[in-house]
Amino acid sequence: MTQQQPIDEWLKELMQQDDPQLKMTDKQARIVAAAAEIFARKGFAAASTSEIAQQAGVAEGTIFRHYRTKKDLLLSIVAPVMTRLVTPFVLRDFGRVFEDRYDSFDQFLRAVIENRILFLKKNMSILKIFVQEVPFHPDLQEQFQKVVLKQVLARMTVIVDRFREDGMLIDLPSSTIIRLAVSTMIGYVVVRALYGEKEGAEWDDEQERQATIDFIMRGLAVPTP
Amino acid sequence: MTQQQPIDEWLKELMQQDDPQLKMTDKQARIVAAAAEIFARKGFAAASTSEIAQQAGVAEGTIFRHYRTKKDLLLSIVAPVMTRLVTPFVLRDFGRVFEDRYDSFDQFLRAVIENRILFLKKNMSILKIFVQEVPFHPDLQEQFQKVVLKQVLARMTVIVDRFREDGMLIDLPSSTIIRLAVSTMIGYVVVRALYGEKEGAEWDDEQERQATIDFIMRGLAVPTP
DNA sequence: TTGAGTAGTGAGTAATCACTCATTTTTTCC
DNA sequence: GGAAAAAATGAGTGATTACTCACTACTCAA
């Protein structure tokens, strides 16, 4: 199964935590892995704790020894992904990006796209769970808005402002520029995930990626009169 | 509640059906309305038939007199929206569009965008249910792929091919052009739905719409060397 | 070796689930 | 107005739900 691998990869990190408070027993890790797989496949509401326990090879009571409620289990899987989503944007190192490292917007775009694609590959199923459950959990929405949206938007606004002031971007509100660029990138990522990685698909990834970046760049370039 | 209105509007059409086989009793209509509201708010799996019956002011047994299972009820709400999604694309009248009516791609884009925005306003909550449930119902996925995707894609490919041959679009695969244009439009629609119609939002709809169309046009125009 | 603390268990709980069906109410049509 | 048909009812069904708890198994420091 294609979903197993990224979960394992992500789990490995969780289990190798040095902080003893976050350290997991073997059975706890199997619970999280089983829950993640079943949540992704059936959705949170349709997933039963008994099925999770069975798939994890664990007694049902064991789940509730580690997580007070089923929702706690969901949050323990889904919440960490949010901070991991923001991480590259708040990193000092990434902050330098828009000061002097990249001198063209499309270089910057390509860096972001490549960085986030790697992230997606490792966190696909957990992100799927997150996207599926956000509409039904106001606390998740709130957390996402405060932790992710605000931070990332603030950082990106700074970048866009700088490029616009340098005459490398069209004169539109930063929010509009970000919306256009981000929705185009999300479209690329979603189509790629849906049709790009199937067997009989004709999807030249590098070509599509380049076309996407070029499209954004032409759309956001200062019009030459 | 903002969700009530579009449901009612859509229900009115259902109830005014002339085909006696599709005619609904008053109570059946109330069941569908209640189900749509609760499915949208809590998700299909978390919605209970008893709650639907209560909100509809109907005995629980009445639901199962009209719908064999809870899933049948879901499908009766969600399936019709798919054909309504395709309708404008297979309409004769719309077919003429790309023969001689519109002579520029951005005129065509604006027509599509305006047409589909009207559709969205009337079918918001049902579309929300559809998007939320598609991942968990393979039969819905299959139906969507066959009924919507194939038809709409085929039609759009013809349009794009014609505009490209007339030298009005960049030389990229039609599928790529469609992906870029559609994902940008979806981004506009989604952001508009999330942040555009709130109270304290600064969202100049006409300006954003024009910026979006312009962005697509610049991105897809033949590059002038 | 012992004892304290943690991890794991699985039968048991009340509540809720989708769905049934015998019965009653309403509508239809002559 | 009365009989046949259709619509609606709600108590009842067994299955399943998330979660509890008394108990056992294991780990590890003293």
XYZ file of C-alpha atoms (C1' of nucleotides) in Angstrom:
510
model
C 0.000 0.000 0.000
C 1.263 3.421 -0.898
C -0.035 4.986 2.284
C 1.954 2.782 4.579
C 5.327 4.132 3.696
C 4.948 7.824 4.524
C 3.215 6.936 7.776
C 6.076 4.712 8.770
C 8.588 7.370 7.852
C 6.784 9.925 9.928
C 6.258 7.460 12.753
C 9.930 6.678 12.894
C 10.587 10.265 13.806
C 7.921 10.180 16.464
C 9.351 7.040 18.037
C 12.919 8.228 17.941
C 11.989 11.278 19.973
C 14.637 11.985 22.540
C 12.271 13.837 24.815
C 11.178 11.028 27.157
C 7.783 12.672 27.549
C 7.118 12.153 23.858
C 8.648 8.706 23.677
C 6.270 6.022 22.458
C 6.037 2.389 23.329
C 5.923 -0.058 20.473
C 2.200 -0.667 20.892
C 1.429 3.035 21.033
C 3.234 3.523 17.748
C 1.221 0.717 16.191
C -1.969 2.351 17.436
C -1.038 5.659 15.827
C -0.075 3.970 12.571
C -3.295 1.961 12.415
C -5.392 4.980 13.338
C -3.739 7.133 10.690
C -4.358 4.528 8.012
C -7.994 3.979 8.964
C -8.774 7.664 9.476
C -7.417 8.368 6.010
C -9.375 5.547 4.419
C -12.764 5.806 6.156
C -12.769 9.209 7.776
C -12.670 9.997 11.479
C -16.361 9.514 12.242
C -16.606 6.191 10.416
C -13.482 4.759 12.011
C -14.178 2.681 15.104
C -11.772 2.274 17.985
C -12.327 -1.473 17.889
C -11.159 -1.636 14.280
C -8.120 0.480 15.100
C -7.263 -1.797 18.015
C -7.672 -4.880 15.856
C -5.477 -3.527 13.057
C -2.852 -2.458 15.575
C -2.920 -5.886 17.203
C -3.740 -4.351 20.552
C -6.546 -4.533 23.100
C -9.114 -1.779 22.766
C -8.414 -0.592 26.300
C -4.814 0.094 25.384
C -5.892 2.909 23.088
C -7.607 4.696 25.956
C -4.610 4.222 28.217
C -2.666 6.531 25.887
C -5.465 8.766 24.597
C -8.367 9.921 26.708
C -10.785 10.029 23.778
C -10.897 9.082 20.121
C -10.615 12.743 19.235
C -7.445 13.034 21.319
C -6.004 10.303 19.137
C -6.978 12.252 16.023
C -5.419 15.449 17.321
C -2.201 13.702 18.313
C -1.861 12.639 14.683
C -3.038 15.768 12.967
C -1.810 18.631 15.126
C 1.955 18.077 14.673
C 1.593 18.351 10.913
C 0.588 21.973 11.269
C 3.766 23.092 12.933
C 5.712 21.069 10.397
C 3.863 22.965 7.700
C 5.000 26.312 9.045
C 8.516 25.325 10.026
C 10.320 26.245 6.788
C 8.648 29.629 6.750
C 9.644 30.650 10.243
C 13.118 29.199 9.990
C 15.868 31.824 10.261
C 17.594 30.188 7.399
C 14.540 30.438 5.200
C 14.048 33.984 6.361
C 17.309 34.912 4.692
C 15.801 33.740 1.432
C 14.062 36.980 0.682
C 16.855 39.181 1.899
C 19.523 38.259 -0.553
C 19.666 34.591 -1.464
C 17.256 34.442 -4.381
C 17.300 37.353 -6.740
C 14.378 36.275 -8.892
C 10.842 35.401 -7.932
C 10.738 32.242 -10.006
C 13.878 30.949 -8.318
C 12.101 31.515 -5.042
C 8.925 29.858 -6.337
C 10.804 26.812 -7.460
C 12.498 26.511 -4.094
C 9.182 26.660 -2.269
C 7.528 24.218 -4.647
C 10.327 21.689 -4.358
C 10.544 22.026 -0.611
C 6.818 21.554 -0.091
C 6.577 18.640 -2.543
C 9.081 16.754 -0.453
C 7.025 17.537 2.602
C 3.862 16.331 0.875
C 5.437 13.046 -0.123
C 6.254 12.317 3.490
C 2.969 13.495 4.956
C 0.387 12.707 2.336
C -1.988 10.576 4.349
C -1.817 12.710 7.466
C -2.487 15.813 5.391
C -5.391 14.010 3.778
C -6.859 13.332 7.202
C -6.300 16.946 8.170
C -8.037 18.349 5.107
C -10.920 15.927 5.492
C -11.531 16.677 9.156
C -10.938 20.421 9.300
C -14.504 21.284 8.225
C -15.959 19.425 11.206
C -13.657 20.556 13.998
C -13.786 24.279 14.768
C -10.828 23.933 17.121
C -8.725 22.595 14.241
C -9.847 25.500 12.072
C -8.906 27.986 14.735
C -5.547 26.387 15.352
C -4.837 26.295 11.621
C -5.767 29.922 11.187
C -3.598 31.055 14.075
C -0.636 28.740 13.695
C -0.377 28.326 9.941
C -2.292 30.935 7.992
C -1.254 33.999 9.913
C 2.406 33.088 10.126
C 2.824 31.926 6.561
C 0.793 34.790 5.161
C 2.792 37.349 7.089
C 6.084 35.884 5.841
C 4.920 35.633 2.272
C 3.589 39.162 2.299
C 7.046 40.435 3.196
C 8.592 38.483 0.341
C 6.026 39.600 -2.198
C 6.267 43.223 -1.068
C 10.004 43.198 -1.584
C 9.812 41.678 -5.060
C 7.069 44.097 -6.047
C 9.042 47.079 -4.824
C 12.004 45.869 -6.848
C 9.751 46.026 -9.903
C 9.758 42.281 -10.419
C 6.063 41.773 -9.758
C 2.881 43.315 -11.039
C 1.213 46.026 -8.978
C -1.536 44.075 -7.258
C -2.395 43.637 -3.585
C -0.051 41.138 -1.960
C -3.012 39.046 -0.864
C -4.128 38.745 -4.477
C -0.670 37.823 -5.706
C -0.353 35.188 -3.009
C -3.797 33.795 -3.724
C -3.055 33.437 -7.431
C 0.350 31.840 -6.930
C -0.729 29.518 -4.141
C -3.900 28.279 -5.824
C -1.939 27.512 -8.980
C 0.618 25.557 -6.971
C -2.074 23.687 -5.060
C -3.713 22.818 -8.357
C -0.434 21.394 -9.605
C 0.073 19.376 -6.445
C -3.477 18.027 -6.327
C -3.619 16.997 -9.983
C -0.191 15.456 -9.615
C -1.357 13.474 -6.592
C -4.571 12.347 -8.269
C -3.438 11.546 -11.783
C 0.307 11.967 -11.831
C 1.297 8.930 -9.899
C -0.965 6.354 -11.450
C 0.382 3.683 -13.731
C -0.972 4.526 -17.149
C -0.736 8.257 -16.676
C 0.996 10.554 -19.105
C 2.417 13.035 -16.661
C 5.827 14.520 -17.283
C 6.412 15.925 -13.841
C 9.364 18.159 -14.614
C 7.591 19.590 -17.637
C 4.379 20.253 -15.722
C 6.299 21.847 -12.884
C 8.145 24.149 -15.226
C 4.932 25.041 -17.058
C 3.304 25.871 -13.738
C 6.120 28.128 -12.596
C 6.286 29.823 -15.992
C 2.543 30.355 -15.913
C 2.710 32.036 -12.519
C 5.652 34.154 -13.568
C 4.007 35.393 -16.761
C 0.817 36.074 -14.838
C 2.595 38.106 -12.187
C 5.217 39.861 -14.286
C 5.006 43.617 -14.780
C 3.192 44.077 -18.074
C 5.478 45.555 -20.725
C 3.519 48.212 -22.630
C -28.349 30.816 8.530
C -26.673 31.315 5.171
C -26.971 27.660 4.259
C -30.723 27.555 4.453
C -31.409 29.743 1.498
C -29.665 27.866 -1.306
C -31.087 24.573 -0.068
C -34.590 25.967 -0.167
C -34.052 27.368 -3.629
C -32.828 24.049 -4.884
C -35.578 22.182 -3.072
C -38.241 24.328 -4.656
C -37.141 23.024 -8.033
C -37.236 19.458 -6.786
C -40.747 19.857 -5.407
C -42.072 21.564 -8.484
C -41.050 18.617 -10.602
C -43.725 17.855 -13.161
C -42.694 14.242 -13.548
C -45.029 12.550 -11.033
C -42.404 9.896 -10.367
C -40.078 12.546 -9.001
C -42.755 14.486 -7.186
C -42.134 14.835 -3.478
C -44.520 14.998 -0.614
C -44.130 17.864 1.775
C -42.577 15.642 4.428
C -40.137 14.101 1.978
C -38.968 17.558 1.006
C -38.453 18.440 4.649
C -36.427 15.260 5.105
C -34.165 16.150 2.207
C -33.726 19.710 3.450
C -32.889 18.584 6.978
C -30.535 15.882 5.724
C -28.705 18.310 3.454
C -28.208 20.777 6.279
C -26.988 18.162 8.750
C -24.781 16.332 6.233
C -23.120 19.626 5.393
C -22.616 20.554 9.025
C -21.544 17.242 10.601
C -20.603 15.042 7.671
C -22.428 11.967 6.434
C -21.003 9.456 8.904
C -21.622 11.648 11.943
C -25.186 12.503 10.956
C -27.800 10.248 12.531
C -31.136 9.435 10.976
C -32.860 10.210 14.260
C -31.459 13.743 14.228
C -32.518 14.213 10.624
C -36.028 13.024 11.450
C -36.217 15.325 14.446
C -35.065 18.377 12.509
C -37.484 17.556 9.701
C -40.320 17.174 12.180
C -40.993 13.666 10.979
C -40.970 10.155 12.412
C -37.768 8.243 11.840
C -39.620 5.528 9.963
C -40.775 8.049 7.389
C -37.220 8.491 6.182
C -36.946 4.800 5.369
C -40.295 4.780 3.620
C -38.761 7.060 0.997
C -35.116 5.962 1.096
C -34.044 2.378 1.609
C -30.841 3.306 3.410
C -29.121 6.385 4.785
C -26.710 6.259 1.866
C -29.623 6.300 -0.576
C -30.668 9.543 1.035
C -27.174 10.939 0.561
C -27.076 9.929 -3.087
C -30.493 11.393 -3.793
C -29.138 14.722 -2.588
C -25.683 14.600 -4.096
C -26.104 12.824 -7.424
C -28.324 15.396 -9.143
C -25.737 18.104 -8.565
C -23.337 16.318 -10.876
C -25.566 16.460 -13.911
C -26.332 20.070 -13.097
C -22.602 20.672 -13.079
C -22.202 19.351 -16.599
C -25.381 20.779 -18.074
C -24.020 24.103 -19.351
C -21.148 22.326 -21.042
C -23.229 19.864 -22.983
C -25.928 22.357 -23.832
C -26.243 22.959 -27.593
C -26.418 26.598 -26.900
C -23.193 26.583 -24.944
C -21.633 24.446 -27.662
C -22.055 27.300 -30.055
C -19.960 29.419 -27.763
C -16.654 28.291 -29.127
C -17.734 28.318 -32.731
C -18.407 31.968 -33.208
C -19.979 33.686 -30.230
C -16.904 34.623 -28.235
C -13.921 35.728 -30.195
C -11.497 36.081 -27.289
C -10.493 33.592 -24.669
C -10.938 35.980 -21.790
C -14.485 36.747 -22.895
C -15.106 33.032 -22.780
C -13.399 32.725 -19.387
C -15.518 35.477 -17.921
C -18.679 33.851 -19.230
C -17.748 30.532 -17.639
C -16.729 32.124 -14.359
C -19.938 34.119 -14.079
C -22.101 31.198 -15.059
C -20.511 28.850 -12.546
C -20.519 31.403 -9.740
C -24.265 31.655 -10.056
C -24.434 27.884 -9.909
C -22.252 27.816 -6.816
C -24.392 30.355 -5.009
C -27.419 28.138 -5.480
C -25.710 24.848 -4.654
C -23.081 25.709 -2.092
C -24.070 23.363 0.707
C -24.839 20.438 -1.579
C -21.482 20.877 -3.295
C -19.840 21.015 0.104
C -21.405 17.674 0.982
C -20.284 16.264 -2.336
C -16.679 17.343 -1.931
C -16.584 16.087 1.633
C -18.001 12.666 0.846
C -16.340 11.879 -2.476
C -13.152 10.505 -0.879
C -15.125 7.845 1.006
C -17.495 6.629 -1.680
C -15.817 4.945 -4.667
C -19.141 4.833 -6.506
C -19.382 8.619 -6.271
C -15.832 8.939 -7.564
C -16.572 6.715 -10.499
C -19.785 8.522 -11.329
C -18.027 11.874 -11.117
C -15.226 10.743 -13.362
C -17.581 9.377 -15.993
C -20.363 11.914 -15.848
C -18.506 15.129 -15.118
C -14.794 14.925 -15.744
C -14.834 13.169 -19.100
C -17.620 15.265 -20.574
C -16.382 18.626 -19.343
C -12.789 17.865 -20.204
C -13.682 16.768 -23.717
C -15.649 19.961 -24.303
C -12.997 22.204 -22.863
C -10.282 20.502 -24.878
C -12.124 21.380 -28.075
C -12.402 25.004 -27.009
C -8.787 25.280 -25.976
C -7.584 23.561 -29.132
C -9.478 26.046 -31.275
C -8.128 29.089 -29.426
C -4.593 27.715 -29.547
C -4.811 27.070 -33.267
C -6.004 30.624 -33.751
C -2.792 31.739 -32.062
C -4.564 33.137 -29.024
C -3.089 30.683 -26.524
C 0.396 29.509 -25.663
C 1.626 26.239 -27.120
C 1.099 23.884 -24.216
C -0.828 20.616 -23.930
C -4.543 21.317 -23.611
C -4.647 19.354 -20.372
C -2.010 21.646 -18.901
C -3.792 24.798 -20.027
C -7.050 23.551 -18.576
C -5.389 22.564 -15.318
C -3.805 25.977 -14.893
C -6.954 27.911 -15.741
C -9.293 25.741 -13.708
C -7.159 25.614 -10.587
C -6.816 29.396 -10.644
C -10.576 29.770 -10.942
C -11.207 27.275 -8.174
C -8.771 29.182 -5.994
C -10.712 32.369 -6.642
C -14.007 30.691 -5.834
C -12.768 28.993 -2.680
C -11.089 32.071 -1.212
C -14.147 34.088 -2.109
C -16.370 31.599 -0.309
C -14.130 31.416 2.752
C -13.120 35.030 3.243
C -15.018 37.044 0.684
C -18.469 36.903 2.161
C -17.687 37.546 5.779
C -18.612 40.785 7.438
C -15.348 42.528 8.105
C -13.653 41.261 4.963
C -11.946 43.534 2.492
C -12.827 41.731 -0.692
C -13.601 43.718 -3.812
C -15.206 40.946 -5.785
C -15.223 42.611 -9.199
C -11.591 43.623 -8.787
C -10.508 40.148 -7.672
C -12.430 38.549 -10.508
C -10.817 40.815 -13.085
C -7.368 40.246 -11.584
C -7.940 36.501 -11.767
C -8.996 36.555 -15.404
C -6.122 38.870 -16.310
C -3.704 36.589 -14.500
C -4.896 33.563 -16.440
C -4.796 35.480 -19.711
C -1.238 36.738 -19.205
C -0.181 33.265 -18.131
C -1.657 31.633 -21.205
C -0.941 34.269 -23.817
C 1.559 33.557 -26.580
C 4.846 35.039 -25.352
C 5.914 38.026 -27.404
C 9.661 37.756 -28.005
C 14.163 -10.370 45.715
C 11.003 -7.228 46.424
C 7.837 -3.631 45.684
C 6.254 0.364 43.289
C 4.946 2.132 39.046
C 3.734 1.692 34.290
C 1.708 -0.869 30.229
C -1.614 -3.830 28.699
C -5.867 -6.408 28.945
C -10.782 -7.693 27.753
C -15.206 -8.328 29.643
C -18.668 -5.066 30.677
C -21.480 -0.505 30.287
C -25.048 2.498 28.762
C -25.981 4.910 24.807
C -26.770 5.210 20.171
C -26.920 3.384 15.597
C -29.539 2.189 11.081
C -33.361 -0.065 10.059
C -38.159 -2.934 10.530
C -42.961 -3.537 10.859
C -47.569 -3.761 12.586
C -50.610 -0.176 13.043
C -52.825 4.326 12.275
C -53.712 8.491 9.520
C -54.326 10.757 5.256
C -55.233 10.935 0.362
C -57.325 9.355 -3.783
C -60.874 8.095 -6.660
C -65.369 6.150 -7.930
C -69.144 8.588 1.708
C -66.646 4.580 1.681
C -63.150 1.471 0.150
C -58.530 0.950 -1.565
C -53.990 2.859 -1.679
C -50.378 5.562 -0.074
C -48.054 8.027 3.596
C -46.731 8.330 8.162
C -45.952 6.591 12.611
C -43.102 5.100 16.775
C -42.073 1.341 19.625
C -38.909 -2.258 19.008
C -34.689 -4.897 16.833
C -29.940 -6.551 17.255
C -25.612 -4.676 16.311
C -22.164 -1.442 17.267
C -20.375 2.551 19.546
C -16.795 5.041 22.660
C -15.241 4.384 26.871
C -14.436 2.172 31.943
C -12.358 -0.591 35.289
C -10.735 -4.276 37.981
C -7.083 -7.023 37.066
C -2.603 -9.062 35.241
C 2.184 -8.630 33.188
C 6.152 -6.368 32.921
C 10.159 -3.139 34.092
C 13.528 -1.486 36.929
C 15.603 0.741 41.029
C 16.727 -0.366 45.748
